[in-house]
Short mmCIF file of C-alpha atoms and ligand atoms in Angstrom, two decimals:
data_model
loop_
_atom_site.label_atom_id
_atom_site.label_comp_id
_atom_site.label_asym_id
_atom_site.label_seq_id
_atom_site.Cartn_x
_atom_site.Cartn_y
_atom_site.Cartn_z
CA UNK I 1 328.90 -125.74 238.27
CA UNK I 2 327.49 -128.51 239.70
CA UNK I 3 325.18 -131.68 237.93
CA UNK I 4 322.89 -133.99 239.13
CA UNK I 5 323.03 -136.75 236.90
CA UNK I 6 320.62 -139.52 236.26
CA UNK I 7 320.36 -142.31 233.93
CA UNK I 8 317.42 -144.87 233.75
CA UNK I 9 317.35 -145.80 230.33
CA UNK I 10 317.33 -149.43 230.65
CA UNK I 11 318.08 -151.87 233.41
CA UNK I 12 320.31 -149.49 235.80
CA UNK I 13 319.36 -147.04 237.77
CA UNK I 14 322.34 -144.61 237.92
CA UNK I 15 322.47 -141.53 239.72
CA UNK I 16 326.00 -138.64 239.92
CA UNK I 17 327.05 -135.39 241.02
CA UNK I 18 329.60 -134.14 239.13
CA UNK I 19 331.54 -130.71 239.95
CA UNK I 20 333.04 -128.75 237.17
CA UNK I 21 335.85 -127.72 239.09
CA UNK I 22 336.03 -131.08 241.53
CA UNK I 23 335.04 -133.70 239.20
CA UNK I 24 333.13 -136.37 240.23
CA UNK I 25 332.12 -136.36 243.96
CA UNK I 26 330.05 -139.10 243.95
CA UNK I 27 327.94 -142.16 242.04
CA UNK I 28 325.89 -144.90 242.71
CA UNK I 29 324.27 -147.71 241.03
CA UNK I 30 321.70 -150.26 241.71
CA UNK I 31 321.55 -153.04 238.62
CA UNK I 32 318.41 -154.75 238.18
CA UNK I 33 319.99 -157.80 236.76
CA UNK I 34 318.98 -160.12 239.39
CA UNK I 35 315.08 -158.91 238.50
CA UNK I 36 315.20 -159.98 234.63
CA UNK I 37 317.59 -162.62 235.26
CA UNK I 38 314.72 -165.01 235.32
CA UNK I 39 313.53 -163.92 232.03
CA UNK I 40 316.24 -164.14 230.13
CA UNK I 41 316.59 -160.30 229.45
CA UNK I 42 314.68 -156.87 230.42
CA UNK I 43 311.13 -156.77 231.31
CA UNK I 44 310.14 -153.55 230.07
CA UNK I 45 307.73 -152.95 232.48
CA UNK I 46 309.43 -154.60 235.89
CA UNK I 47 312.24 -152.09 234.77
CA UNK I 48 310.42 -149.56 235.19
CA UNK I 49 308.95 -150.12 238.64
CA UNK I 50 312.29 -151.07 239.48
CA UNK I 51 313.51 -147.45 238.79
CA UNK I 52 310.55 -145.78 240.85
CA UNK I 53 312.00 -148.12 244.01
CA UNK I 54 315.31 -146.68 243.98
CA UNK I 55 315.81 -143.72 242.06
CA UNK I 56 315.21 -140.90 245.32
CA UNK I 57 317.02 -143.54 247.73
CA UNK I 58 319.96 -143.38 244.91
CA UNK I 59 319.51 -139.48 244.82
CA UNK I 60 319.75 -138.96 248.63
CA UNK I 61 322.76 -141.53 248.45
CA UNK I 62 324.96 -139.94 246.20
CA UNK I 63 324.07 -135.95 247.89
CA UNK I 64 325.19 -137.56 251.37
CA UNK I 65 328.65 -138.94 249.84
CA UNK I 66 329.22 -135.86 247.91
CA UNK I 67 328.18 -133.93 250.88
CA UNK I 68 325.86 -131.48 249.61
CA UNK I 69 322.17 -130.67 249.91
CA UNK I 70 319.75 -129.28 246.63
CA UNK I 71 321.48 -126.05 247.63
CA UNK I 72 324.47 -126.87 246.37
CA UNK I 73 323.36 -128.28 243.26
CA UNK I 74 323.08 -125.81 239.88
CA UNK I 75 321.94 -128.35 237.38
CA UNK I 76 319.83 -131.63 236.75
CA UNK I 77 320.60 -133.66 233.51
CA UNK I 78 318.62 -136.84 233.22
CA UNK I 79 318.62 -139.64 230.04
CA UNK I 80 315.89 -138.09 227.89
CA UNK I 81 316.32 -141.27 225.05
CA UNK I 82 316.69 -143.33 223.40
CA UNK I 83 315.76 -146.35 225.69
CA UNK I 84 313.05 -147.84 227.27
CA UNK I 85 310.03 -145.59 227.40
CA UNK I 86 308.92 -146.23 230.73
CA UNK I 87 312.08 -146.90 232.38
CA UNK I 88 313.39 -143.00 230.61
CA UNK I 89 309.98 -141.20 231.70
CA UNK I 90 310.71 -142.18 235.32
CA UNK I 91 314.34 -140.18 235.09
CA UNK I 92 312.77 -138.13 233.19
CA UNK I 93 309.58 -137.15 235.95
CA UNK I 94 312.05 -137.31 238.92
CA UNK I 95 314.74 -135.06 237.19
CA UNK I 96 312.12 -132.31 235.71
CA UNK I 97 310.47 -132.33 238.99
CA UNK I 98 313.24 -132.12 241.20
CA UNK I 99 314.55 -129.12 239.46
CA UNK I 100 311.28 -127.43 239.02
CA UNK I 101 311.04 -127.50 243.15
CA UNK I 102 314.59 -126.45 243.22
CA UNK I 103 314.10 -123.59 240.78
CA UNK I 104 317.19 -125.46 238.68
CA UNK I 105 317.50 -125.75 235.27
CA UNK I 106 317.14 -129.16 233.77
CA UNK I 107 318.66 -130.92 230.81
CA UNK I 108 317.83 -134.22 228.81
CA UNK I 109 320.37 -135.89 228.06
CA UNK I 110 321.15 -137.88 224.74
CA UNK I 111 322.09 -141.84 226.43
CA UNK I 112 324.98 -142.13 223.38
CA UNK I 113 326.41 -138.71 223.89
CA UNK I 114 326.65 -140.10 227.52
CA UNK I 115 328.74 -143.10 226.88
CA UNK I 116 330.63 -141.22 224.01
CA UNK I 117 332.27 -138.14 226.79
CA UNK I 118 332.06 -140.97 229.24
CA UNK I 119 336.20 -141.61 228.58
CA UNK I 120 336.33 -137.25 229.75
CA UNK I 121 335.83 -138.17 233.27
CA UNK I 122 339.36 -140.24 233.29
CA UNK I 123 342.64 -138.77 233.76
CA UNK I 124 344.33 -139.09 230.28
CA UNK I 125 340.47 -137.62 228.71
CA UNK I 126 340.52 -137.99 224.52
CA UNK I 127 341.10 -134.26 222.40
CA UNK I 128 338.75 -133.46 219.78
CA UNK I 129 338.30 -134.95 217.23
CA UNK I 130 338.73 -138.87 217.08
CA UNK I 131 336.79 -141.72 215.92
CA UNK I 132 334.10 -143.41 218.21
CA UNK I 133 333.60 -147.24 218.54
CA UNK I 134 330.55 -147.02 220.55
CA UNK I 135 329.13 -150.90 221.59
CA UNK I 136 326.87 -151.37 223.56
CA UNK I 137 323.39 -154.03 224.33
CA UNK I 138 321.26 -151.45 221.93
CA UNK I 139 323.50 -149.79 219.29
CA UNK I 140 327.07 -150.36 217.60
CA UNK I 141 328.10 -147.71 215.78
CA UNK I 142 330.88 -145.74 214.04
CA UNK I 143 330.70 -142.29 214.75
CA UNK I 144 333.27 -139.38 213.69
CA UNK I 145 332.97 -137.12 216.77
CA UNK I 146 334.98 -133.57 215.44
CA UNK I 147 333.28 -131.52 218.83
CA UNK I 148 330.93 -131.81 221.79
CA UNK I 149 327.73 -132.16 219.52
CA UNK I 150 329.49 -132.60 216.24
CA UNK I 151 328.66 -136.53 215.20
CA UNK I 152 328.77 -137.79 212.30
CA UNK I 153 327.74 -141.12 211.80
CA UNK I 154 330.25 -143.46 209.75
CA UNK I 155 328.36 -146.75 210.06
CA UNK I 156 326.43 -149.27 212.44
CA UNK I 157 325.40 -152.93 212.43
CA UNK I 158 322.34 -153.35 210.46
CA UNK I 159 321.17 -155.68 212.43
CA UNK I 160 321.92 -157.11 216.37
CA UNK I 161 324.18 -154.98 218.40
CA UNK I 162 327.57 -156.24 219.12
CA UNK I 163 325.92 -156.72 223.21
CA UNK I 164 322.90 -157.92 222.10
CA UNK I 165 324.99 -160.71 219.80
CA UNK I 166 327.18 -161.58 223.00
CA UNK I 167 323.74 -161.61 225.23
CA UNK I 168 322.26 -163.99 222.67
CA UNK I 169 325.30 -166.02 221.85
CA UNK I 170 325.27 -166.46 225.65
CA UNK I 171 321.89 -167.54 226.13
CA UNK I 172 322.96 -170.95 223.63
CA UNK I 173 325.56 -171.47 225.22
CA UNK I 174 323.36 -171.75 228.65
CA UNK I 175 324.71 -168.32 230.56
CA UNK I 176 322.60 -166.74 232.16
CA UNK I 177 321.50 -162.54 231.37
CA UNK I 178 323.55 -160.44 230.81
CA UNK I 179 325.86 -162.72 229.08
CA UNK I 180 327.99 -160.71 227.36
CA UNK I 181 330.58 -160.48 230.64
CA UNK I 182 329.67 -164.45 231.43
CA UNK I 183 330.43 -165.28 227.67
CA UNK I 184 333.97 -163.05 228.09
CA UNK I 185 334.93 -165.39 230.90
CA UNK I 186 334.11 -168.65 229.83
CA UNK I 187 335.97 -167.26 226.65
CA UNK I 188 339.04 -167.69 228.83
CA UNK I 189 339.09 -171.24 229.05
CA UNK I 190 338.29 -171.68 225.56
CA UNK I 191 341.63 -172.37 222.56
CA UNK I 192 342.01 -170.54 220.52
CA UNK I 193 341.91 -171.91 216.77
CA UNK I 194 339.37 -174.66 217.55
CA UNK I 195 336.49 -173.20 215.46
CA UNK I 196 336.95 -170.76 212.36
CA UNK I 197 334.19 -167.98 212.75
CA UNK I 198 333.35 -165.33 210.11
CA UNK I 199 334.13 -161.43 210.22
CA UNK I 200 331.01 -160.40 208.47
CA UNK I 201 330.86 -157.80 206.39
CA UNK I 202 334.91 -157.23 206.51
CA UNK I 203 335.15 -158.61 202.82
CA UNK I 204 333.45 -155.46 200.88
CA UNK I 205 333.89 -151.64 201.23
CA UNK I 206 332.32 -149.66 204.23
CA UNK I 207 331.36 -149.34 207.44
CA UNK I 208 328.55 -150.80 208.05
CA UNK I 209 328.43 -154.17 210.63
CA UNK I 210 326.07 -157.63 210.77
CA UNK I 211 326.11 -159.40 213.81
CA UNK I 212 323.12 -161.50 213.91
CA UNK I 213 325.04 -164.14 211.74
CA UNK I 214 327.53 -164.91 213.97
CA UNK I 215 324.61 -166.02 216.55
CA UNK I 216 323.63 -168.51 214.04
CA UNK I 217 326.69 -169.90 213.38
CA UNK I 218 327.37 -170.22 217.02
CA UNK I 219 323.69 -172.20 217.21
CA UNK I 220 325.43 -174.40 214.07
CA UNK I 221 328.37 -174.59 216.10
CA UNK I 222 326.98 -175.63 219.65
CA UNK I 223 324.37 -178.10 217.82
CA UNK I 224 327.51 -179.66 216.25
CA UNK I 225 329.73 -179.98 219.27
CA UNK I 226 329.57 -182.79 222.57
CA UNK I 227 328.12 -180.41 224.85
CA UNK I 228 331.13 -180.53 227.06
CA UNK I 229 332.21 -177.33 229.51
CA UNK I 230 335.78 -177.38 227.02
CA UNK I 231 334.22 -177.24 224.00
CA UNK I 232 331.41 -174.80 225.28
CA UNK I 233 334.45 -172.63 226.03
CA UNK I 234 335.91 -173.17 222.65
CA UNK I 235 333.12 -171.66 221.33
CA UNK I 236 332.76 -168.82 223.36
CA UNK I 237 336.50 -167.89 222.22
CA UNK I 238 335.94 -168.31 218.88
CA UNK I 239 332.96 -166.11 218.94
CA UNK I 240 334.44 -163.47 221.01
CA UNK I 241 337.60 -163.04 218.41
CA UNK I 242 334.95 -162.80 215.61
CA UNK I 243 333.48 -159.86 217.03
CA UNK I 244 336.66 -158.06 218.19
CA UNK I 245 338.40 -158.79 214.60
CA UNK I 246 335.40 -157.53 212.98
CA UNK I 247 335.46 -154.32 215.06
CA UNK I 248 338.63 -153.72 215.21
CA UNK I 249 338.94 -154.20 211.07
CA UNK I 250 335.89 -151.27 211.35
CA UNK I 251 337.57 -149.17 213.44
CA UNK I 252 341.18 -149.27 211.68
CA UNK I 253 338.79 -148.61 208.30
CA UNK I 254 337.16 -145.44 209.93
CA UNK I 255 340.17 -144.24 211.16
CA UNK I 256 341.67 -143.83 208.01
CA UNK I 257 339.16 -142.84 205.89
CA UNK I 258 338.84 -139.97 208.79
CA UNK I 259 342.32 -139.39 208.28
CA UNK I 260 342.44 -139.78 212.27
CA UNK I 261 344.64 -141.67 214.83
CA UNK I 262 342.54 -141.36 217.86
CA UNK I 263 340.01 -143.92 219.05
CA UNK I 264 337.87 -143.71 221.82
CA UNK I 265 336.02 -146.94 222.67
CA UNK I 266 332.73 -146.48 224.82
CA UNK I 267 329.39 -148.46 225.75
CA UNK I 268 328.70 -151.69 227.69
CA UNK I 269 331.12 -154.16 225.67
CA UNK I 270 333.80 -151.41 225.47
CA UNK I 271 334.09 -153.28 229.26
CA UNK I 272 335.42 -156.52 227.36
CA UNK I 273 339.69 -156.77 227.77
CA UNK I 274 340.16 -158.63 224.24
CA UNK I 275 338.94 -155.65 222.87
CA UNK I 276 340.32 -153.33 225.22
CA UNK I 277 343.97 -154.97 224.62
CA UNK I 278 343.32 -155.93 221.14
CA UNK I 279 342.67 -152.15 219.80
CA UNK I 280 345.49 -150.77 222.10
CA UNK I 281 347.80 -153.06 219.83
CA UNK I 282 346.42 -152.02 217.17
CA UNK I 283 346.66 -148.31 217.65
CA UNK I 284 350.46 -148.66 219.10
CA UNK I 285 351.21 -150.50 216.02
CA UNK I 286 349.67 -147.55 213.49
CA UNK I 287 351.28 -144.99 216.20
CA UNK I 288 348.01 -144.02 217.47
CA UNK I 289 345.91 -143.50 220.82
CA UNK I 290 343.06 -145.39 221.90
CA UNK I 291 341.02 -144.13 225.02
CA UNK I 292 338.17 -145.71 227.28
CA UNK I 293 336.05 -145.29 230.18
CA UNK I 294 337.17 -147.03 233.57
CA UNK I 295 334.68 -150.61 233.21
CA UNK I 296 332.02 -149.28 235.58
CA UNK I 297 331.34 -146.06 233.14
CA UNK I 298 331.40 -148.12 230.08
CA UNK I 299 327.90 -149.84 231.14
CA UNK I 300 325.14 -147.55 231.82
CA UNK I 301 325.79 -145.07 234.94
CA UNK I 302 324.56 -141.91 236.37
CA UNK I 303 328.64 -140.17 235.89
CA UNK I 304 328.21 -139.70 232.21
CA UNK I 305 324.98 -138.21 232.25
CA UNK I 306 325.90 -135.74 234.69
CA UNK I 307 329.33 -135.20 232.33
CA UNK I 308 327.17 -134.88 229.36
CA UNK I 309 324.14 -132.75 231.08
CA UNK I 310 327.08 -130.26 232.54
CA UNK I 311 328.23 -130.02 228.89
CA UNK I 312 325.01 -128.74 227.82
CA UNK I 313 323.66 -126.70 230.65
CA UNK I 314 327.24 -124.07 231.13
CA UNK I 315 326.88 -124.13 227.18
CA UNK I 316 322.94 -122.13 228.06
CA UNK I 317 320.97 -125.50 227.19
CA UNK I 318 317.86 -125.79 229.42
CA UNK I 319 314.76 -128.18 229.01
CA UNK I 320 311.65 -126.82 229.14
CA UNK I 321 309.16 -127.92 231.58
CA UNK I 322 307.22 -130.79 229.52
CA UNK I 323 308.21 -134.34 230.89
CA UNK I 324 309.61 -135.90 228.00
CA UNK I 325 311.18 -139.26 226.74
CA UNK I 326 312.56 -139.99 223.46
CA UNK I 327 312.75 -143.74 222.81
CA UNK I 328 314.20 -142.64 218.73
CA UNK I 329 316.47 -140.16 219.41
CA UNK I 330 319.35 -140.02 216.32
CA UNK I 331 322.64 -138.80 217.42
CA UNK I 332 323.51 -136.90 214.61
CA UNK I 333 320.44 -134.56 215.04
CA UNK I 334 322.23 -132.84 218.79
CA UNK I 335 322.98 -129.47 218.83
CA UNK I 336 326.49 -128.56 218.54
CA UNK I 337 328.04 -126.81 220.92
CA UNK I 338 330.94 -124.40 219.85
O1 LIG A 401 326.01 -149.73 227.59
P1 LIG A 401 325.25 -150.84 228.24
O2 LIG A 401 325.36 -150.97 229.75
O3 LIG A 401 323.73 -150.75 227.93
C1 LIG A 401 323.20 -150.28 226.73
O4 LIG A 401 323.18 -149.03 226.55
O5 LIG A 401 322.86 -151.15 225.91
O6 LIG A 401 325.73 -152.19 227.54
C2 LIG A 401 325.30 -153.44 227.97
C3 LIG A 401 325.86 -154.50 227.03
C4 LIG A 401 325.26 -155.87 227.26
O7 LIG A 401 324.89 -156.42 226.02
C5 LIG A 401 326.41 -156.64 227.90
O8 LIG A 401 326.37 -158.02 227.68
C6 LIG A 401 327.60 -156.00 227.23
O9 LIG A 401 327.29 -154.63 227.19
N1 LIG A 401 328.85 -156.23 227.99
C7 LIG A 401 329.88 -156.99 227.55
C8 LIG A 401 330.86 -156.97 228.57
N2 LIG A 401 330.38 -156.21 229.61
C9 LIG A 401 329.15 -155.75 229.22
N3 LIG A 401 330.06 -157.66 226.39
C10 LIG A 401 331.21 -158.33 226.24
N4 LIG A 401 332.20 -158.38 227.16
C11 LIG A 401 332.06 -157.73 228.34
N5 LIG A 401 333.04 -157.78 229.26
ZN1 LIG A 402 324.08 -147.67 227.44
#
């Protein structure tokens, strides 16, 4: 079988084919970062146009590098939600449409259940079940993942999202959007031990996360420092081990109250290499596995849509023909799929 995949649920306009039998056979991307750069973050609305520009360019892109015409595709899966309402109906029109003039069935696609099989399309894929660590610029959240559809939320930040804490954090420091990569790199630079950060939330029972604090005590912390490009940097580091200690003290929590040893790590800041190389430690220490997507899947892209739709569609899912977003969408309501 062969998916169409499209995502559009934010700033990126992703489109994939993916082959059941081939893999993937092509994807292509278009960021709009430049756009909202200006602004400081995504313009709901500019996002959207954006997405009508170059969604049937990006379409007629990836079917020329996979070689194929509508004939050869069987499926469409598109991000149905959650996301930006706009930005998801404009996958959503050109996906329904498309397949309604095809005569192919359709599928919305869940964005989280996306990035979650997103590590499937790599060559060592994760068995069923492990523990998710699924961060990202909207949602950070603990999920026990025991099948395709089977999620069972552990815990998630009550407040910011780990991205959306690096994206702010950035912003004070004077990076421009998206930070979170820019804040990574001038993390580099920065010593380690120069400023003391807290691991919220790490000192009582649960799951849960806060991140929102840490952005104010990097606004304390900047406000208190010379200004310099050094001690800019020795911020950045400071604030970047905060949030990888405080995940990774999450993740080794809901790994063992799982009674699990396998940890997939998915969404935009699975991208970061602190936390990439700090939770492979961790999981060779406690004899364990940890498993991500390739960087370019673990920000939003059309490749785990198609993944997730293809999931869905040989399983007898189809969407009816109502356009549809679904800005709230919680994972834990999908269908399993047995
Ligand atoms: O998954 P994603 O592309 O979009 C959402 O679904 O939200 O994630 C984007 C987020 C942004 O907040 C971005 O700053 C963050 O992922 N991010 C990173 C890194 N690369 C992307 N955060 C920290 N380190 C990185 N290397
Ligand atoms: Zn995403």
């Amino acid at each position: 079988m062969r998916v169409l995949g499209i995502e559009t649920s934010c700033d990126e306009t992703g489109i994939a084919i993916y082959d059941s039998e081939k893999g993937l056979m092509s994807h292509a991307l278009y960021s709009q970062v430049k756009l909202h750069a200006d602004y400081g973050g995504v313009v709901p609305e500019l996002a959207s146009r954006d997405h009508v520009r170059k969604i049937i360019g990006l379409i007629k892109k990836s079917l020329a590098e996979a070689g194929c015409t509508s004939d050869d595709i069987d499926g469409i899966a598109y991000t149905k939600g959650p996301g930006l309402i706009g930005a998801l109906l404009v996958g959503a029109c050109v996906g329904r449409a498309l397949a309604y003039a095809w005569g192919k069935p359709a599928i919305g696609v869940h964005h989280l259940e996306g990035h979650l099989l997103a590590p499937m399309l790599e060559d060592n894929p994760p068995p069923f079940p492990f523990v998710a660590l699924l961060v990202s610029g909207g949602h950070s959240q603990i999920i026990q993942v025991n099948g395709l559809g089977d999620y069972q939320l552990m815990g998630e930040s009550v407040d910011d999202a780990a991205g959306e804490a690096f994206d702010k954090t950035a912003k004070l420091l004077g990076l421009d959007y998206p930070g979170g990569p820019r804040l990574a790199k001038l993390a580099e630079q920065g010593n380690p031990g120069v400023h003391k950060f807290p691991r919220p939330m790490t000192d009582r029972p649960g799951l849960d996360m806060s991140f929102s604090g840490l952005k104010t005590f990097a606004a304390n912390t900047i406000a208190d420092s010379d200004g310099s490009e050094q001690s800019k940097a020795d911020i950045a580091r400071a604030f970047e081990e905060a949030v990888i200690d405080t995940l990774a003290i999450k993740a080794k929590r809901a790994l063992k109250q799982a009674g699990m040893n396998r940890l997939v790590i998915a969404g935009g800041v699975s991208a970061n290499k602190r936390l990439r190389s700090s939770l492979a430690e961790i999981m060779a220490n406690i004899g364990g596995e940890v498993y991500y997507p390739r960087p370019e899947f673990c920000t939003d892209n059309g490749a785990m849509i198609a993944y997730a739709g293809w999931q869905r569609l040989v399983a007898g899912e189809t969407e009816s023909l109502e356009v549809k977003g679904q800005p709230r969408w919680p994972l834990d309501t999908l269908a399993v799929i047995s």
